[in-house]
Amino acid sequence: MEYKKSDVLKQYPISIEQLDNFLYTNSFVAEDGILNEIAYQYIIEFFGTNNYHKNATYENNKQSAHPEVSKLSFISNDKRIAIEQEDVITFLQKQPDNSVDIIITDPAYSGMNQMLKLGRGKIIGKYVDKGDGQKWFDEFHDTEENYEIFLKECLRVLKPNRHIYLMFDSYSLLTLGQVVRKIFDVKNIVVWDKMNIGLGHYFRRRHELIMFASKGKRPLNSKDIPDIWRIKRITSFKYPTQKPTEIFELMLAGSAEKDFVVCDPFLGSGSSVIASIKYGCKFIGCDIAATSIELSSSRVKAFLETKKDILQNKFMCEDDQTMKKILSKND
Ligand SMILES: C[S@@+](CC[C@H](N)C(=O)[O-])C[C@H]1O[C@@H](n2cnc3c(N)ncnc32)[C@H](O)[C@@H]1O
């Protein structure tokens, strides 16, 4: 079935820019103004909620809105991979001090993209509606205060002399990037060049940003990795914000050692887990969305058994010889 962008604009009090930002953030393509069913469902979930239209704050973070709902989890047989359905702050608070070797994560900043200002943030994910207008789970509101709570937890769980990689879009970098500088030693910003033009009214976007920072001192594993990563975006995806595994593989190429404990508390489709397995690392992570845990669990199980990635069957750096060389070192 086909859904038109123009119908969405009639249905919801949003501008074309907000809709295009939403589509871009979630890597949806609307050729000739036509949306596919998955994109349409996500639009309804996001713009159709009352939460979208009102200010909201992320308060205690400790409890889900409906703790009686049993949460999903997955632990591999060898116990090297553990993922669970949980709120980011609650999950990090459960981890001991100095227990993680590297954080590689891609938080949901869509509220920032939607509203282009702080205080009305809402995170994209597949939140299941309980049916009475309530959401099953609390949502992460990306105010500076909440982001600082998140970063302080990252700092606490990270061992000394270790690295953190935080993905950003341009807007969130401008508002939240300075918060990272208060907590971590920011070393550089890497550009992910998606190689194909996306949506956007004021220069069509084809990049995202990755902030690279450290707790203490630690050199990169290699001096040969450039700060522009040319990696094609995933176009046929099962999870709307699915990133190519190569992004996380390059982070690990820069900073990981075998058996390092990698942490990603905004797991999504589990691309960071696949990268961690390829690099011989252990992994802990969470996502608030049940769909994320379902999908990433089956992806990880299949990868451990067959070495085949069921969500990404192509190498996304084919055209970039430098990247190819760095990544092939791990084959
Ligand atoms: C940009 S996506 C991550 C995509 C992932 N890197 C991938 O490659 O598939 C951000 C994720 O954060 C999750 N999320 C949103 N709020 C959260 C919260 N409070 N705690 C944990 N996860 C949350 C969303 O469900 C979504 O899956």
Short mmCIF file of C-alpha atoms and ligand atoms in Angstrom, two decimals:
data_model
loop_
_atom_site.label_atom_id
_atom_site.label_comp_id
_atom_site.label_asym_id
_atom_site.label_seq_id
_atom_site.Cartn_x
_atom_site.Cartn_y
_atom_site.Cartn_z
CA MET A 1 0.00 0.00 0.00
CA GLU A 2 1.18 3.55 -0.72
CA TYR A 3 1.06 6.50 1.64
CA LYS A 4 1.56 10.08 0.54
CA LYS A 5 3.60 12.71 2.38
CA SER A 6 0.88 15.21 1.51
CA ASP A 7 -1.68 13.10 3.41
CA VAL A 8 0.54 13.07 6.50
CA LEU A 9 0.80 16.85 6.32
CA LYS A 10 -2.99 17.14 6.18
CA GLN A 11 -3.39 14.71 9.07
CA TYR A 12 -0.88 16.20 11.54
CA PRO A 13 -0.03 19.80 12.48
CA ILE A 14 3.58 19.57 11.33
CA SER A 15 5.60 21.34 8.69
CA ILE A 16 7.16 19.77 5.63
CA GLU A 17 10.57 20.45 7.22
CA GLN A 18 9.68 18.54 10.37
CA LEU A 19 8.45 15.64 8.30
CA ASP A 20 11.55 15.66 6.11
CA ASN A 21 13.80 15.85 9.19
CA PHE A 22 11.99 12.87 10.65
CA LEU A 23 12.35 10.89 7.43
CA TYR A 24 16.00 11.82 7.14
CA THR A 25 16.84 10.99 10.77
CA ASN A 26 15.30 7.58 10.36
CA SER A 27 16.80 6.97 6.92
CA PHE A 28 13.42 6.72 5.25
CA VAL A 29 13.24 7.60 1.58
CA ALA A 30 10.10 9.15 0.09
CA GLU A 31 10.52 8.99 -3.64
CA ASP A 32 8.03 11.25 -5.44
CA GLY A 33 6.41 11.96 -2.09
CA ILE A 34 5.40 8.31 -1.54
CA LEU A 35 6.15 6.58 1.76
CA ASN A 36 6.37 2.88 2.41
CA GLU A 37 4.28 1.23 5.12
CA ILE A 38 7.04 1.04 7.74
CA ALA A 39 7.79 4.75 7.37
CA TYR A 40 4.10 5.56 7.63
CA GLN A 41 3.69 3.47 10.81
CA TYR A 42 6.62 5.24 12.43
CA ILE A 43 5.21 8.63 11.48
CA ILE A 44 1.90 7.77 13.10
CA GLU A 45 3.64 6.57 16.24
CA PHE A 46 5.79 9.64 16.50
CA PHE A 47 3.54 12.49 15.42
CA GLY A 48 0.37 10.85 16.62
CA THR A 49 1.31 10.86 20.29
CA ASN A 50 0.25 13.54 22.72
CA ASN A 51 3.82 13.62 23.96
CA TYR A 52 4.99 15.12 20.71
CA HIS A 53 2.90 18.21 21.25
CA LYS A 54 3.79 19.00 24.83
CA ASN A 55 6.90 19.75 26.82
CA ALA A 56 8.13 16.84 28.86
CA THR A 57 11.03 16.22 31.18
CA TYR A 58 12.96 13.08 31.83
CA GLU A 59 12.93 12.81 35.57
CA ASN A 60 14.12 10.00 37.74
CA ASN A 61 14.96 7.53 34.94
CA LYS A 62 15.00 4.67 37.42
CA GLN A 63 11.71 3.03 36.60
CA SER A 64 9.88 2.21 33.46
CA ALA A 65 6.36 3.57 33.32
CA HIS A 66 4.98 0.03 33.54
CA PRO A 67 7.38 -2.13 35.55
CA GLU A 68 4.96 -5.06 35.46
CA VAL A 69 5.73 -5.60 31.77
CA SER A 70 8.38 -8.29 31.48
CA LYS A 71 11.43 -7.11 29.62
CA LEU A 72 13.39 -8.95 26.98
CA SER A 73 17.02 -9.97 27.23
CA PHE A 74 19.62 -12.15 25.54
CA ILE A 75 22.86 -13.69 26.85
CA SER A 76 25.08 -15.74 24.54
CA ASN A 77 26.05 -19.28 25.63
CA ASP A 78 29.61 -18.20 26.36
CA LYS A 79 28.27 -15.17 28.31
CA ARG A 80 30.36 -12.77 26.23
CA ILE A 81 27.31 -10.94 24.85
CA ALA A 82 24.54 -9.61 27.09
CA ILE A 83 21.78 -7.31 25.92
CA GLU A 84 18.59 -6.27 27.63
CA GLN A 85 15.53 -4.15 27.25
CA GLU A 86 16.12 -1.26 29.59
CA ASP A 87 16.25 2.49 29.88
CA VAL A 88 19.76 3.83 29.26
CA ILE A 89 20.21 5.44 32.67
CA THR A 90 18.78 2.51 34.63
CA PHE A 91 21.01 0.16 32.65
CA LEU A 92 24.17 2.20 33.25
CA GLN A 93 23.36 2.62 36.93
CA LYS A 94 23.36 -1.17 37.27
CA GLN A 95 26.93 -1.44 35.94
CA PRO A 96 29.88 -1.35 38.38
CA ASP A 97 32.41 1.51 38.37
CA ASN A 98 35.29 1.08 35.90
CA SER A 99 33.78 -2.02 34.28
CA VAL A 100 33.64 -1.05 30.59
CA ASP A 101 36.54 -0.69 28.13
CA ILE A 102 34.86 1.28 25.37
CA ILE A 103 31.51 2.97 24.75
CA ILE A 104 30.34 3.14 21.13
CA THR A 105 26.85 4.52 20.84
CA ASP A 106 24.33 6.22 18.62
CA PRO A 107 21.76 7.89 20.89
CA ALA A 108 18.35 8.91 19.59
CA TYR A 109 18.43 12.69 19.11
CA SER A 110 15.38 13.08 16.95
CA GLY A 111 13.67 15.47 19.36
CA MET A 112 16.47 17.88 18.62
CA ASN A 113 15.99 17.47 14.92
CA GLN A 114 12.29 17.96 15.17
CA MET A 115 12.19 20.99 17.30
CA LEU A 116 15.60 22.49 16.66
CA LYS A 117 15.79 23.58 20.27
CA LEU A 118 16.17 22.02 23.69
CA GLY A 119 13.40 21.09 26.03
CA ARG A 120 10.95 19.40 23.66
CA GLY A 121 13.04 16.40 22.82
CA LYS A 122 11.47 13.05 22.14
CA ILE A 123 13.41 10.02 21.16
CA ILE A 124 12.53 7.93 18.16
CA GLY A 125 12.17 4.25 18.73
CA LYS A 126 9.40 1.80 18.21
CA TYR A 127 7.44 2.50 21.35
CA VAL A 128 4.49 0.22 21.64
CA ASP A 129 1.35 2.05 22.53
CA LYS A 130 -0.58 0.46 25.35
CA GLY A 131 -3.80 1.37 23.63
CA ASP A 132 -5.04 3.91 26.16
CA GLY A 133 -2.82 6.75 25.04
CA GLN A 134 -0.09 5.74 27.49
CA LYS A 135 3.28 4.47 26.44
CA TRP A 136 4.71 1.25 27.73
CA PHE A 137 8.01 2.88 28.60
CA ASP A 138 9.40 6.19 29.68
CA GLU A 139 11.26 8.02 27.01
CA PHE A 140 14.67 9.65 27.14
CA HIS A 141 14.28 13.40 26.85
CA ASP A 142 17.47 14.84 25.54
CA THR A 143 17.78 18.02 27.58
CA GLU A 144 21.26 19.19 28.58
CA GLU A 145 20.51 18.04 32.14
CA ASN A 146 19.58 14.52 31.08
CA TYR A 147 22.44 14.30 28.67
CA GLU A 148 24.80 15.25 31.48
CA ILE A 149 23.34 12.51 33.70
CA PHE A 150 23.90 10.07 30.83
CA LEU A 151 27.50 11.19 30.29
CA LYS A 152 28.36 11.08 33.99
CA GLU A 153 27.16 7.48 34.09
CA CYS A 154 29.30 6.73 31.03
CA LEU A 155 32.29 8.28 32.79
CA ARG A 156 31.68 6.23 35.93
CA VAL A 157 31.38 2.87 34.17
CA LEU A 158 34.30 3.46 31.82
CA LYS A 159 37.69 2.25 33.02
CA PRO A 160 40.45 4.88 33.28
CA ASN A 161 42.40 5.57 30.08
CA ARG A 162 39.66 4.44 27.76
CA HIS A 163 37.67 5.85 24.80
CA ILE A 164 34.07 6.82 24.08
CA TYR A 165 32.46 7.40 20.65
CA LEU A 166 29.16 9.32 20.55
CA MET A 167 27.23 9.75 17.32
CA PHE A 168 25.59 13.12 16.64
CA ASP A 169 23.64 14.93 13.96
CA SER A 170 24.61 18.58 13.35
CA TYR A 171 21.86 20.06 15.53
CA SER A 172 22.47 17.85 18.52
CA LEU A 173 26.19 18.44 18.24
CA LEU A 174 25.64 22.20 18.52
CA THR A 175 23.47 21.89 21.61
CA LEU A 176 24.85 18.83 23.41
CA GLY A 177 28.43 18.69 22.15
CA GLN A 178 29.55 21.26 24.71
CA VAL A 179 28.16 19.05 27.51
CA VAL A 180 30.51 16.28 26.41
CA ARG A 181 33.45 18.67 26.77
CA LYS A 182 32.52 19.26 30.42
CA ILE A 183 32.77 15.55 31.22
CA PHE A 184 35.23 13.97 28.77
CA ASP A 185 38.39 15.01 27.03
CA VAL A 186 37.12 15.53 23.48
CA LYS A 187 39.81 14.63 20.97
CA ASN A 188 38.15 14.94 17.58
CA ILE A 189 34.96 14.85 15.55
CA VAL A 190 34.79 12.28 12.79
CA VAL A 191 32.52 12.77 9.78
CA TRP A 192 30.52 9.84 8.51
CA ASP A 193 30.08 10.57 4.80
CA LYS A 194 27.10 8.50 3.66
CA MET A 195 28.18 9.02 0.04
CA ASN A 196 24.60 9.60 -1.13
CA ILE A 197 22.61 12.75 -0.69
CA GLY A 198 19.69 12.64 1.76
CA LEU A 199 16.80 14.95 2.63
CA GLY A 200 17.07 18.53 3.88
CA HIS A 201 15.97 21.99 2.76
CA TYR A 202 19.08 23.99 3.59
CA PHE A 203 21.75 21.94 1.81
CA ARG A 204 20.76 18.30 1.53
CA ARG A 205 22.50 16.25 4.12
CA ARG A 206 24.78 13.35 3.55
CA HIS A 207 26.74 13.18 6.78
CA GLU A 208 26.54 12.45 10.48
CA LEU A 209 29.14 13.15 13.14
CA ILE A 210 30.96 11.02 15.66
CA MET A 211 32.51 12.64 18.71
CA PHE A 212 35.62 10.85 19.86
CA ALA A 213 36.67 11.47 23.47
CA SER A 214 38.64 9.87 26.25
CA LYS A 215 38.63 9.31 29.98
CA GLY A 216 42.30 9.78 30.81
CA LYS A 217 45.06 9.18 28.32
CA ARG A 218 45.04 6.53 25.63
CA PRO A 219 46.46 6.67 22.11
CA LEU A 220 44.56 5.31 19.13
CA ASN A 221 45.53 1.84 17.94
CA SER A 222 46.50 3.25 14.56
CA LYS A 223 47.73 6.58 13.22
CA ASP A 224 46.42 5.77 9.75
CA ILE A 225 42.66 6.21 10.20
CA PRO A 226 41.34 9.40 8.57
CA ASP A 227 38.61 11.55 10.20
CA ILE A 228 36.21 11.22 7.26
CA TRP A 229 34.62 7.79 7.00
CA ARG A 230 33.08 7.08 3.60
CA ILE A 231 30.52 4.38 4.31
CA LYS A 232 27.29 3.94 2.37
CA ARG A 233 24.06 4.14 4.34
CA ILE A 234 21.83 1.08 4.68
CA THR A 235 18.86 1.48 2.37
CA SER A 236 16.94 -1.74 2.90
CA PHE A 237 16.72 -2.04 6.64
CA LYS A 238 14.59 -3.85 9.21
CA TYR A 239 15.12 -1.19 11.89
CA PRO A 240 14.67 2.43 10.84
CA THR A 241 17.91 3.82 12.30
CA GLN A 242 20.10 0.84 11.41
CA LYS A 243 23.72 1.90 10.89
CA PRO A 244 26.27 0.00 8.83
CA THR A 245 28.43 -2.22 11.06
CA GLU A 246 31.52 -0.64 9.46
CA ILE A 247 30.97 2.56 11.48
CA PHE A 248 31.32 0.65 14.73
CA GLU A 249 34.10 -1.52 13.29
CA LEU A 250 36.16 1.60 12.60
CA MET A 251 35.61 2.83 16.16
CA LEU A 252 36.87 -0.53 17.41
CA ALA A 253 39.75 -0.49 14.92
CA GLY A 254 40.81 2.76 16.58
CA SER A 255 40.37 1.77 20.20
CA ALA A 256 39.66 -1.89 20.99
CA GLU A 257 41.74 -4.82 22.09
CA LYS A 258 40.66 -8.45 22.08
CA ASP A 259 38.35 -9.23 25.03
CA PHE A 260 37.58 -5.58 25.69
CA VAL A 261 34.11 -5.01 27.16
CA VAL A 262 32.21 -2.86 24.64
CA CYS A 263 29.05 -1.02 25.76
CA ASP A 264 26.22 0.42 23.64
CA PRO A 265 23.18 1.54 25.65
CA PHE A 266 21.20 2.66 22.53
CA LEU A 267 21.41 -0.64 20.70
CA GLY A 268 18.82 -0.33 17.92
CA SER A 269 19.34 -3.12 15.40
CA GLY A 270 22.53 -4.37 17.10
CA SER A 271 25.13 -3.23 14.53
CA SER A 272 27.54 -2.41 17.36
CA VAL A 273 27.23 -5.98 18.70
CA ILE A 274 28.12 -7.49 15.32
CA ALA A 275 31.15 -5.19 15.11
CA SER A 276 32.21 -6.21 18.64
CA ILE A 277 32.01 -9.92 17.82
CA LYS A 278 34.12 -9.34 14.70
CA TYR A 279 36.76 -7.66 16.88
CA GLY A 280 36.79 -10.46 19.48
CA CYS A 281 35.27 -8.21 22.14
CA LYS A 282 32.69 -8.86 24.85
CA PHE A 283 29.54 -6.77 24.74
CA ILE A 284 26.94 -5.32 27.08
CA GLY A 285 24.09 -3.10 25.98
CA CYS A 286 20.45 -2.13 26.14
CA ASP A 287 17.62 -0.47 24.30
CA ILE A 288 14.30 0.69 25.63
CA ALA A 289 12.39 -0.74 22.66
CA ALA A 290 11.26 -4.37 22.64
CA THR A 291 11.59 -4.49 18.84
CA SER A 292 15.26 -3.60 19.15
CA ILE A 293 15.98 -6.45 21.56
CA GLU A 294 13.95 -8.94 19.51
CA LEU A 295 15.70 -8.01 16.29
CA SER A 296 19.23 -7.66 17.65
CA SER A 297 18.95 -10.95 19.61
CA SER A 298 18.05 -12.91 16.49
CA ARG A 299 20.72 -11.06 14.52
CA VAL A 300 23.41 -11.90 17.09
CA LYS A 301 22.29 -15.52 17.47
CA ALA A 302 22.42 -16.04 13.70
CA PHE A 303 25.81 -14.33 13.44
CA LEU A 304 27.33 -16.43 16.23
CA GLU A 305 26.05 -19.61 14.58
CA THR A 306 26.68 -18.90 10.91
CA LYS A 307 28.99 -15.83 10.74
CA LYS A 308 26.33 -14.32 8.48
CA ASP A 309 24.78 -10.96 9.28
CA ILE A 310 21.06 -11.31 8.56
CA LEU A 311 20.49 -7.53 8.55
CA GLN A 312 23.44 -6.40 6.43
CA ASN A 313 24.65 -8.61 3.63
CA LYS A 314 26.86 -6.06 1.85
CA PHE A 315 30.20 -4.45 2.66
CA MET A 316 29.43 -0.72 2.73
CA CYS A 317 32.95 0.66 2.16
CA GLU A 318 33.56 -0.97 -1.21
CA ASP A 319 34.57 2.28 -2.93
CA ASP A 320 37.02 3.49 -0.30
CA GLN A 321 40.38 1.75 -0.51
CA THR A 322 41.75 3.27 2.75
CA MET A 323 38.74 2.07 4.73
CA LYS A 324 38.80 -1.28 3.01
CA LYS A 325 42.43 -1.75 4.04
CA ILE A 326 41.80 -0.79 7.68
CA LEU A 327 38.78 -3.05 7.97
CA SER A 328 40.33 -5.99 6.12
CA LYS A 329 43.07 -6.18 8.80
CA ASN A 330 40.44 -7.77 10.95
CA ASP A 331 39.29 -10.44 8.48
C1 LIG B 1 19.56 5.91 16.62
S1 LIG B 1 18.93 4.44 17.29
C2 LIG B 1 20.31 3.36 17.38
C3 LIG B 1 20.53 2.65 16.09
C4 LIG B 1 21.67 1.66 16.12
N1 LIG B 1 22.94 2.30 16.21
C5 LIG B 1 21.64 0.76 14.90
O1 LIG B 1 22.63 0.69 14.17
O2 LIG B 1 20.61 0.14 14.65
C6 LIG B 1 18.64 4.91 18.94
C7 LIG B 1 17.97 3.86 19.80
O3 LIG B 1 17.83 4.40 21.11
C8 LIG B 1 16.69 3.78 21.69
N2 LIG B 1 16.27 4.56 22.87
C9 LIG B 1 15.51 5.66 22.92
N3 LIG B 1 15.35 6.07 24.18
C10 LIG B 1 16.04 5.22 24.95
C11 LIG B 1 16.25 5.12 26.34
N4 LIG B 1 15.72 5.98 27.19
N5 LIG B 1 17.03 4.12 26.79
C12 LIG B 1 17.58 3.21 25.93
N6 LIG B 1 17.38 3.24 24.60
C13 LIG B 1 16.63 4.24 24.12
C14 LIG B 1 15.68 3.70 20.57
O4 LIG B 1 14.73 2.69 20.81
C15 LIG B 1 16.59 3.41 19.36
O5 LIG B 1 16.62 2.04 19.09
#
